[in-house]
PDB file of C-alpha atoms and ligand atoms in Angstrom:
ATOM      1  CA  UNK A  13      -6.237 -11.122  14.443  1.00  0.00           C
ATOM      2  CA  UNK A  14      -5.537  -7.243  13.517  1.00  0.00           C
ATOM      3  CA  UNK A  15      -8.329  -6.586  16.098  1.00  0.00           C
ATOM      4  CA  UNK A  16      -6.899  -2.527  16.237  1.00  0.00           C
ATOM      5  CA  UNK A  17      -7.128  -2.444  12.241  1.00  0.00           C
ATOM      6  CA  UNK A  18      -9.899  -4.385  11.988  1.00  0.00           C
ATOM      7  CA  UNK A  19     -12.087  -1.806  14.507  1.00  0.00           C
ATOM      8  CA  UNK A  20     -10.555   1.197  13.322  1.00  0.00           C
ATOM      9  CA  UNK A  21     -12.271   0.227   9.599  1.00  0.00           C
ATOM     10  CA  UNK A  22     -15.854  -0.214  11.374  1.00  0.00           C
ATOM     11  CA  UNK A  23     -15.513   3.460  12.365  1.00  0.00           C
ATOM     12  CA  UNK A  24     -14.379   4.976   8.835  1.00  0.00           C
ATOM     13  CA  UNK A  25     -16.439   7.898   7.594  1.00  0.00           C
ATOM     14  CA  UNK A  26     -17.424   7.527   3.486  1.00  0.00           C
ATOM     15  CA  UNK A  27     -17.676  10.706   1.444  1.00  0.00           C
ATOM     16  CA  UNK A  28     -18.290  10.743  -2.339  1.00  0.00           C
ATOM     17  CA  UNK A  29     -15.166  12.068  -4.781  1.00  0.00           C
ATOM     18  CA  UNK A  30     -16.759  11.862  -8.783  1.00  0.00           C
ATOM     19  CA  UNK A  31     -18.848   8.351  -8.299  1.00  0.00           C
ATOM     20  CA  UNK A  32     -15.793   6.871  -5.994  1.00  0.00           C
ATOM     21  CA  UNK A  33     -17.350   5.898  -2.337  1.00  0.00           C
ATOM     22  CA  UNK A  34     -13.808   6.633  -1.126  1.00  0.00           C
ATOM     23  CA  UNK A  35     -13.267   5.329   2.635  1.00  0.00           C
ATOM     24  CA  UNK A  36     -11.748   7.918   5.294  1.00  0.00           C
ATOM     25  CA  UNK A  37      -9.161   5.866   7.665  1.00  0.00           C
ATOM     26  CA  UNK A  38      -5.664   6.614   9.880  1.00  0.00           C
ATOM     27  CA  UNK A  39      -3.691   4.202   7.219  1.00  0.00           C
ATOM     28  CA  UNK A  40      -5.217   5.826   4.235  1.00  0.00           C
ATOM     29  CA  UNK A  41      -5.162   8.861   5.370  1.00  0.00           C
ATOM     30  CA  UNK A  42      -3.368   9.464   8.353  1.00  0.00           C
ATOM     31  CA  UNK A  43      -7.246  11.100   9.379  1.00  0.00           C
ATOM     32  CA  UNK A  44      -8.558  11.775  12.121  1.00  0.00           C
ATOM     33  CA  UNK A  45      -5.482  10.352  13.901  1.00  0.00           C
ATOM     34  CA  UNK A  46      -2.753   7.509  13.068  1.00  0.00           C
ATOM     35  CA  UNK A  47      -2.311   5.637  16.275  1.00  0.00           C
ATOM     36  CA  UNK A  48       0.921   3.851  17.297  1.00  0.00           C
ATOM     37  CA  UNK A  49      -0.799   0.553  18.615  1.00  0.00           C
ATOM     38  CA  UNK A  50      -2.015   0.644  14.820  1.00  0.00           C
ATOM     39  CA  UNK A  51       1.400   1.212  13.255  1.00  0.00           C
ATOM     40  CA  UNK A  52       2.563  -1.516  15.434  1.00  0.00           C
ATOM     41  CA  UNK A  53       0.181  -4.471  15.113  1.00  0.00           C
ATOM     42  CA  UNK A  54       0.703  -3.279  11.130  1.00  0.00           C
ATOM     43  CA  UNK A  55       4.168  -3.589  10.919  1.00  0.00           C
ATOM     44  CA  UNK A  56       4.698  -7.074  12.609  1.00  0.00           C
ATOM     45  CA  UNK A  57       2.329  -8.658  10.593  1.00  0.00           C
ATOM     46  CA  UNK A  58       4.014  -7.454   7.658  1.00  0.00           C
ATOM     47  CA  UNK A  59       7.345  -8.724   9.445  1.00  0.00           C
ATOM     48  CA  UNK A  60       5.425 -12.128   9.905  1.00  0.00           C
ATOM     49  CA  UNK A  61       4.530 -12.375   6.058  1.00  0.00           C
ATOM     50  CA  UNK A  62       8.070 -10.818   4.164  1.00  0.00           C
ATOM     51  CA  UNK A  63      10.738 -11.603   7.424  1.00  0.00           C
ATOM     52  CA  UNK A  64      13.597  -8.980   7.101  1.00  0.00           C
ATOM     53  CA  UNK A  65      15.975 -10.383   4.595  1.00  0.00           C
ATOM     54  CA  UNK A  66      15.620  -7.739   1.310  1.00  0.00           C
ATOM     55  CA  UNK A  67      17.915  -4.455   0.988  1.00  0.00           C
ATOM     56  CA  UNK A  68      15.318  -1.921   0.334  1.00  0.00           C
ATOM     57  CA  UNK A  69      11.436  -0.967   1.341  1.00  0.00           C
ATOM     58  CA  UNK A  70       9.637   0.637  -1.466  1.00  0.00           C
ATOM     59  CA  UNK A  71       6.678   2.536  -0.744  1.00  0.00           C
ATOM     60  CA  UNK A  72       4.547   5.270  -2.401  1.00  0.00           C
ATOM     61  CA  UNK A  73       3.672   8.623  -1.141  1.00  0.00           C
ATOM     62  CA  UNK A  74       1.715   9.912   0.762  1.00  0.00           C
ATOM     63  CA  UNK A  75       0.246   6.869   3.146  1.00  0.00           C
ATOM     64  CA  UNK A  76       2.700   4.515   2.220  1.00  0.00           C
ATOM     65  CA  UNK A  77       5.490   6.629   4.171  1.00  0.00           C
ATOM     66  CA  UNK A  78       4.266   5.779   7.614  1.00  0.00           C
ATOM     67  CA  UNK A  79       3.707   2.251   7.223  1.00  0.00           C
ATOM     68  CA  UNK A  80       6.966   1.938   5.919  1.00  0.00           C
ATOM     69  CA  UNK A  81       9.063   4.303   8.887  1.00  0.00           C
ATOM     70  CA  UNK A  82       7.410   2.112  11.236  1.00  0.00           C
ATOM     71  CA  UNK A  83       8.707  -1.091   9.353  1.00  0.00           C
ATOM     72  CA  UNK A  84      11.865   0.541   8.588  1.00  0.00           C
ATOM     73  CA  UNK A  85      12.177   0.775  12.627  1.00  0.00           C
ATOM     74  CA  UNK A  86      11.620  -2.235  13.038  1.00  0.00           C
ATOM     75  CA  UNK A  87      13.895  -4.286  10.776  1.00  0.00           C
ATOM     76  CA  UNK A  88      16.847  -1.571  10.380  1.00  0.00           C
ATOM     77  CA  UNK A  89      16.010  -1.751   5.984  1.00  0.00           C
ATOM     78  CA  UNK A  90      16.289   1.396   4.707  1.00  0.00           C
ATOM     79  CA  UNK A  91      13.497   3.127   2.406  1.00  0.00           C
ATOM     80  CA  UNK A  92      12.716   4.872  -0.630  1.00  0.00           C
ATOM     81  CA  UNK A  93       9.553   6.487  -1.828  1.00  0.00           C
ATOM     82  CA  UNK A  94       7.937   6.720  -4.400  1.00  0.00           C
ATOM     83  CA  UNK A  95       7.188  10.329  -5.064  1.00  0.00           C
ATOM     84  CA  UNK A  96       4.931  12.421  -7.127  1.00  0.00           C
ATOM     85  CA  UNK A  97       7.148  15.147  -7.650  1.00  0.00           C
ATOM     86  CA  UNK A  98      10.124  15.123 -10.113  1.00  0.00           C
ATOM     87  CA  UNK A  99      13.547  15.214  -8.935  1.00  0.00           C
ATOM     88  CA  UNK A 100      15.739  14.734 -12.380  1.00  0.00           C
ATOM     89  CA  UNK A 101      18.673  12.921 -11.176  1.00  0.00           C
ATOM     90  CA  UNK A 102      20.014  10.676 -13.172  1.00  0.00           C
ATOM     91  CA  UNK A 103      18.132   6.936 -13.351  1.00  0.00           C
ATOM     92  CA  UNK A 104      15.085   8.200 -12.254  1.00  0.00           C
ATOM     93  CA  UNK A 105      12.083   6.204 -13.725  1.00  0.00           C
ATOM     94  CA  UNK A 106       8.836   8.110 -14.227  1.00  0.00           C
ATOM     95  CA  UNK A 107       5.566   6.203 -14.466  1.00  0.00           C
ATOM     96  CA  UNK A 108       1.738   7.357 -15.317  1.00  0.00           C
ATOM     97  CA  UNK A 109      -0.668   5.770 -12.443  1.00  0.00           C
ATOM     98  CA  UNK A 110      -4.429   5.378 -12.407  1.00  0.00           C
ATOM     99  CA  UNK A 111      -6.213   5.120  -9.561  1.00  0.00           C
ATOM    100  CA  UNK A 112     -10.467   5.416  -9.135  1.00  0.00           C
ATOM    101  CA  UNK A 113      -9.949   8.942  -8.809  1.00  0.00           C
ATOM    102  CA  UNK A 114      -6.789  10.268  -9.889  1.00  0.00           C
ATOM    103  CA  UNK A 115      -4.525  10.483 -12.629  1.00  0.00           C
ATOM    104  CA  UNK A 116      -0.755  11.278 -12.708  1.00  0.00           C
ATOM    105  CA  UNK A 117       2.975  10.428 -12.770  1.00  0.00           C
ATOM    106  CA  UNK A 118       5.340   9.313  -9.948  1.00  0.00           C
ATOM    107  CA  UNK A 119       8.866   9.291  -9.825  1.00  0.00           C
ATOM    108  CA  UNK A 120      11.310   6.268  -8.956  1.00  0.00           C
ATOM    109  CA  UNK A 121      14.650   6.780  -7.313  1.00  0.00           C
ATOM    110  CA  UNK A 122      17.060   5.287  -5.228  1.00  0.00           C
ATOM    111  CA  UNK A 123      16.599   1.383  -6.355  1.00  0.00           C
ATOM    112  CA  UNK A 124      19.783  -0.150  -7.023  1.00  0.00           C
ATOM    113  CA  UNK A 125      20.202  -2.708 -10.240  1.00  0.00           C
ATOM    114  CA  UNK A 126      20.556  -6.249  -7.853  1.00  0.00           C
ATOM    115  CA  UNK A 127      18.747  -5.366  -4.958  1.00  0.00           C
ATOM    116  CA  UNK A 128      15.795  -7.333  -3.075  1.00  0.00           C
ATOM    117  CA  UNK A 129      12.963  -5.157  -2.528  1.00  0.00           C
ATOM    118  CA  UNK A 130       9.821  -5.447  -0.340  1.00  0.00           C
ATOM    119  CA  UNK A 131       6.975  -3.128  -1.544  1.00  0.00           C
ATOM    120  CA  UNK A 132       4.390  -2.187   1.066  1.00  0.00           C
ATOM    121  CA  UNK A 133       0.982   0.679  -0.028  1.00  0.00           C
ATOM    122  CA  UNK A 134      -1.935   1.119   2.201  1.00  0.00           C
ATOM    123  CA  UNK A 135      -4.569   0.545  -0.062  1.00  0.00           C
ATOM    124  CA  UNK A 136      -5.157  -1.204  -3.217  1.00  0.00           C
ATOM    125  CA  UNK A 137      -8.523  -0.315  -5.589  1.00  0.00           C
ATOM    126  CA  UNK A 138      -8.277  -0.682  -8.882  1.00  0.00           C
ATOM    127  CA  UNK A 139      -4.948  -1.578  -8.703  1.00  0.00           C
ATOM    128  CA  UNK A 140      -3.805   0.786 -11.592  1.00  0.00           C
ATOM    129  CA  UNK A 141      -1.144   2.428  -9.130  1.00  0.00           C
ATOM    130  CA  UNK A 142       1.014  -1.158  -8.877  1.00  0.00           C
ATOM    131  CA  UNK A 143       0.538  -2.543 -12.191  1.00  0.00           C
ATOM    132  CA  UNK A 144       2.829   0.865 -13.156  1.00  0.00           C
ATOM    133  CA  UNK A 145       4.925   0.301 -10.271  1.00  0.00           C
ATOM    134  CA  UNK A 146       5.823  -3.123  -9.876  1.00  0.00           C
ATOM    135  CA  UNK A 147       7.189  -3.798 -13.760  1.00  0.00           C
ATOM    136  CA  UNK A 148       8.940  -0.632 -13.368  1.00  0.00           C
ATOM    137  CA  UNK A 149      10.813  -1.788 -10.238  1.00  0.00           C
ATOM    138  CA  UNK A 150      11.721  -4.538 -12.339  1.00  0.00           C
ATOM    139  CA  UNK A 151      12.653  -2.765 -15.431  1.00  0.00           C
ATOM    140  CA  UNK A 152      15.357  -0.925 -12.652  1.00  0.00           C
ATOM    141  CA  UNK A 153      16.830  -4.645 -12.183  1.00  0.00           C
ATOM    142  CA  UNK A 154      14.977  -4.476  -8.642  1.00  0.00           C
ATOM    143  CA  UNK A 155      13.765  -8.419  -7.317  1.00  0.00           C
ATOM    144  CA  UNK A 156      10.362  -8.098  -6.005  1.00  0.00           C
ATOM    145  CA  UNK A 157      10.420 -10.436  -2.766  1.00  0.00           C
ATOM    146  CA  UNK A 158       6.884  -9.183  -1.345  1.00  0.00           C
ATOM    147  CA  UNK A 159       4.430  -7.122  -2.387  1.00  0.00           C
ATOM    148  CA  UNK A 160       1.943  -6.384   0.893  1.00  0.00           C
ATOM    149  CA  UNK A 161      -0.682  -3.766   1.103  1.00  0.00           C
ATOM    150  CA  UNK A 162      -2.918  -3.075   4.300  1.00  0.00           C
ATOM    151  CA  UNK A 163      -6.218  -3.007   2.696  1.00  0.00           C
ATOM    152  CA  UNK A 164      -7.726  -4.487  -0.159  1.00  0.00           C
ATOM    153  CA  UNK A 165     -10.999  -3.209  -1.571  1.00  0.00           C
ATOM    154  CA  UNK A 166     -12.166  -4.300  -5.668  1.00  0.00           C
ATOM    155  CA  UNK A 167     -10.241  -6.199  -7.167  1.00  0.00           C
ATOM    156  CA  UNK A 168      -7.109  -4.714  -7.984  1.00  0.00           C
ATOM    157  CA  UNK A 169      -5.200  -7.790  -6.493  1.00  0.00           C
ATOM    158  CA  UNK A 170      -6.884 -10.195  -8.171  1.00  0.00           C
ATOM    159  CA  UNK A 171      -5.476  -8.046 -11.189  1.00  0.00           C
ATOM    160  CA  UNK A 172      -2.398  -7.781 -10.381  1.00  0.00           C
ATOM    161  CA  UNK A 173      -2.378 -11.944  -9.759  1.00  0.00           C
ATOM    162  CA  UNK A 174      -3.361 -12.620 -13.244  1.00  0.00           C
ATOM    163  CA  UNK A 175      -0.409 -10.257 -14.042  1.00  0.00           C
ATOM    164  CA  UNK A 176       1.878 -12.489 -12.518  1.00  0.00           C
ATOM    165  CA  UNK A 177       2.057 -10.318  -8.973  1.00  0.00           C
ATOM    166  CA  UNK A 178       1.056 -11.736  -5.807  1.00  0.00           C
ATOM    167  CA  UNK A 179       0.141  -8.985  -3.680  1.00  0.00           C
ATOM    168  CA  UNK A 180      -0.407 -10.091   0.124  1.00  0.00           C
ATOM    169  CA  UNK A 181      -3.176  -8.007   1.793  1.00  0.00           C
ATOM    170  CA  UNK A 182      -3.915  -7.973   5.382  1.00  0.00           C
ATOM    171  CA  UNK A 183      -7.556  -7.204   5.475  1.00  0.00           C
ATOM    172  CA  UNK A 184     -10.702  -7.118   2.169  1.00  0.00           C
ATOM    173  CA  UNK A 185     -12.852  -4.964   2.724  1.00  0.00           C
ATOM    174  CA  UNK A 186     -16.204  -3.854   0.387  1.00  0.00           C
ATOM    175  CA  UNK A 187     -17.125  -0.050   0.752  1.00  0.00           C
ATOM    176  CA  UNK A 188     -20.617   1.267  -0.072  1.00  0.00           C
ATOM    177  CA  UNK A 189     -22.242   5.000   1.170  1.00  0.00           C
ATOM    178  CA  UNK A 190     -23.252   3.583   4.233  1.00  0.00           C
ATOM    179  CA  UNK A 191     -19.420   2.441   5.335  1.00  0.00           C
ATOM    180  CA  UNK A 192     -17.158  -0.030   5.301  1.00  0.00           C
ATOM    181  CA  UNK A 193     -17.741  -3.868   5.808  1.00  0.00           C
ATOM    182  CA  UNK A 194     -15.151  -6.154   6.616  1.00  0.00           C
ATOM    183  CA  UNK A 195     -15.210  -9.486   4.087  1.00  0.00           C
ATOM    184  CA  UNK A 196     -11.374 -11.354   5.111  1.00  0.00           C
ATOM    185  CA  UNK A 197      -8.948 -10.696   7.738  1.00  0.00           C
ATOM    186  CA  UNK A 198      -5.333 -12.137   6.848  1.00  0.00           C
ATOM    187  CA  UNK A 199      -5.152 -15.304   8.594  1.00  0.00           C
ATOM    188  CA  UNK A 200      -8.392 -16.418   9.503  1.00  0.00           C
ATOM    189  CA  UNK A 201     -10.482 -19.048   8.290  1.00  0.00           C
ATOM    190  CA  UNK A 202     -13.890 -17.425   6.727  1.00  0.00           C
TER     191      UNK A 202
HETATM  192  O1  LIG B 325      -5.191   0.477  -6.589  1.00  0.00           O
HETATM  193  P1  LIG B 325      -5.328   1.926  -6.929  1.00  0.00           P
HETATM  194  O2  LIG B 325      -6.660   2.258  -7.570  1.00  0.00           O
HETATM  195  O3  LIG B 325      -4.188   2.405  -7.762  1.00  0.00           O
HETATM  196  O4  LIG B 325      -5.365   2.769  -5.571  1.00  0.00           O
HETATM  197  C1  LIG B 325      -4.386   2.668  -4.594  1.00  0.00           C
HETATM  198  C2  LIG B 325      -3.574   3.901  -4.437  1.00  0.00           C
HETATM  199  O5  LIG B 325      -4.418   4.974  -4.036  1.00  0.00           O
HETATM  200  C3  LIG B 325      -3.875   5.575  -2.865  1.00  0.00           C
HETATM  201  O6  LIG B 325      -2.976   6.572  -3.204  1.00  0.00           O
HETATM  202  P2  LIG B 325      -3.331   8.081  -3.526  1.00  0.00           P
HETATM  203  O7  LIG B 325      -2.931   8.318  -4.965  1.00  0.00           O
HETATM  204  O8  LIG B 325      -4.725   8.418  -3.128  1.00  0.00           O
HETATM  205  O9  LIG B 325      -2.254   8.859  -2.669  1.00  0.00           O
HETATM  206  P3  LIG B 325      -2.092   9.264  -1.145  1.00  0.00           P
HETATM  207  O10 LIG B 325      -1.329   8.130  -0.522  1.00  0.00           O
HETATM  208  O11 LIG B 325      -1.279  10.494  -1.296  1.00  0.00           O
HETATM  209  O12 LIG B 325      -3.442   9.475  -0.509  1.00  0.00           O
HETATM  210  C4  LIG B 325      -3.122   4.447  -2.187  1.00  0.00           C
HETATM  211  O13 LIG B 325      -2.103   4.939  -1.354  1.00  0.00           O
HETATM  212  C5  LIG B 325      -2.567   3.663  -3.342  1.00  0.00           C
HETATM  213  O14 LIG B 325      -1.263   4.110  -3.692  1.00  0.00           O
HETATM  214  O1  LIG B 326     -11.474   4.759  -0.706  1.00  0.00           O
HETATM  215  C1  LIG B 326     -10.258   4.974  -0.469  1.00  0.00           C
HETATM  216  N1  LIG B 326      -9.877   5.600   0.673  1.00  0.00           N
HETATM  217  C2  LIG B 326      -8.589   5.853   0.950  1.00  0.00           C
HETATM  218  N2  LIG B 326      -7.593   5.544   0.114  1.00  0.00           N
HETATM  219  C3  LIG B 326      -7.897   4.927  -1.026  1.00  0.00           C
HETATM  220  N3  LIG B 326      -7.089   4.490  -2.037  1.00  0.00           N
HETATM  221  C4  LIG B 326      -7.862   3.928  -2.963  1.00  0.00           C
HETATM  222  N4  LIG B 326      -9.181   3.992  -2.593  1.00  0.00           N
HETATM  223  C5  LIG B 326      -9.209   4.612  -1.364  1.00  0.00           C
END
């Protein structure tokens, strides 16, 4: 199961940003090279989990824009992303988010009061950038249907569970200087 995904983590490079062992890898990234065959096994199991029946796929920039074109393609839902840069029109919803090494705002538009929403990120970590997003989606009278993120590392999902979020996550990974090692793939029994 996610045999492309699960090699292409075996082979990420580490480097150190602050005290953060932060993980170099195509879906994080889009570094050294974002491969179609990955984009594809991706996107269908994210078809598998959520089906196609919501109005909207929200996703945050940067690495969340690929994963959701490709799922966009796929299941003819239209997307809107979640940006860091400020657009003032009028209803957008502005956020702080936290992540292990970053701090900053990002800027909500284009989610309609009603509307059934499937949220897709690469990664989560500490899961600071979701538990902004994902009551904020709701505060635009958005309904949540899935939340599903490629790769888990930490324990930002169990987080966001005792928040009342279910995030789905395809693979768990734990990330030290040496690499990356694989601890659950979606799907299979451990
Ligand atoms: O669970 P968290 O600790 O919040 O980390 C997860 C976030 O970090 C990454 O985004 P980043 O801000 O690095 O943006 P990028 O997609 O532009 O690389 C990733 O895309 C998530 O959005
Ligand atoms: O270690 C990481 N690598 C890439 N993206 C990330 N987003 C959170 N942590 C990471």
């Amino acid at each position: 199961m996610l045999e492309v995904l699960q090699e292409s983590l075996r082979k990420a490079p580490i480097v150190i940003r602050g005290e953060y062992p932060y993980f170099i890898h195509p879906i994080s990234d889009g570094v050294p090279s974002l491969e179609p065959e990955l984009l594809d096994e991706i996107a269908e199991h994210m078809i598998n989990i959520a089906g196609t029946d919501y109005d909207r796929i929200v996703s945050i920039e940067a690495m969340g824009i690929p994963l959701a074109t490709a799922l966009s393609l796929k299941t003819g839902v239209p997307v809107s992303i979640v940006r860091k840069r400020q657009y003032g029109l009028e209803g957008e919803m502005i956020l702080s988010q936290s992540t292990g090494y970053s701090k900053g705002e990002l800027f909500i538009n284009g989610v309609n009061k009603g509307e059934k929403v499937l949220v897709v990120d690469d990664v989560i970590s500490t899961g600071g950038t979701l538990k902004a997003l994902l009551p904020a989606l709701e505060k635009m009278g958005a309904q949540i249907t899935n939340v599903i993120v490629v790769i888990s590392r930490g324990d930002g999902a169990a987080k966001m569970r005792d928040m009342g979020y279910e995030v789905d996550t395809l693979v768990k990974i734990d990330v030290d200087h040496d690499g990356v090692s694989i601890l659950e793939v979606a799907g299979e029994q451990q």
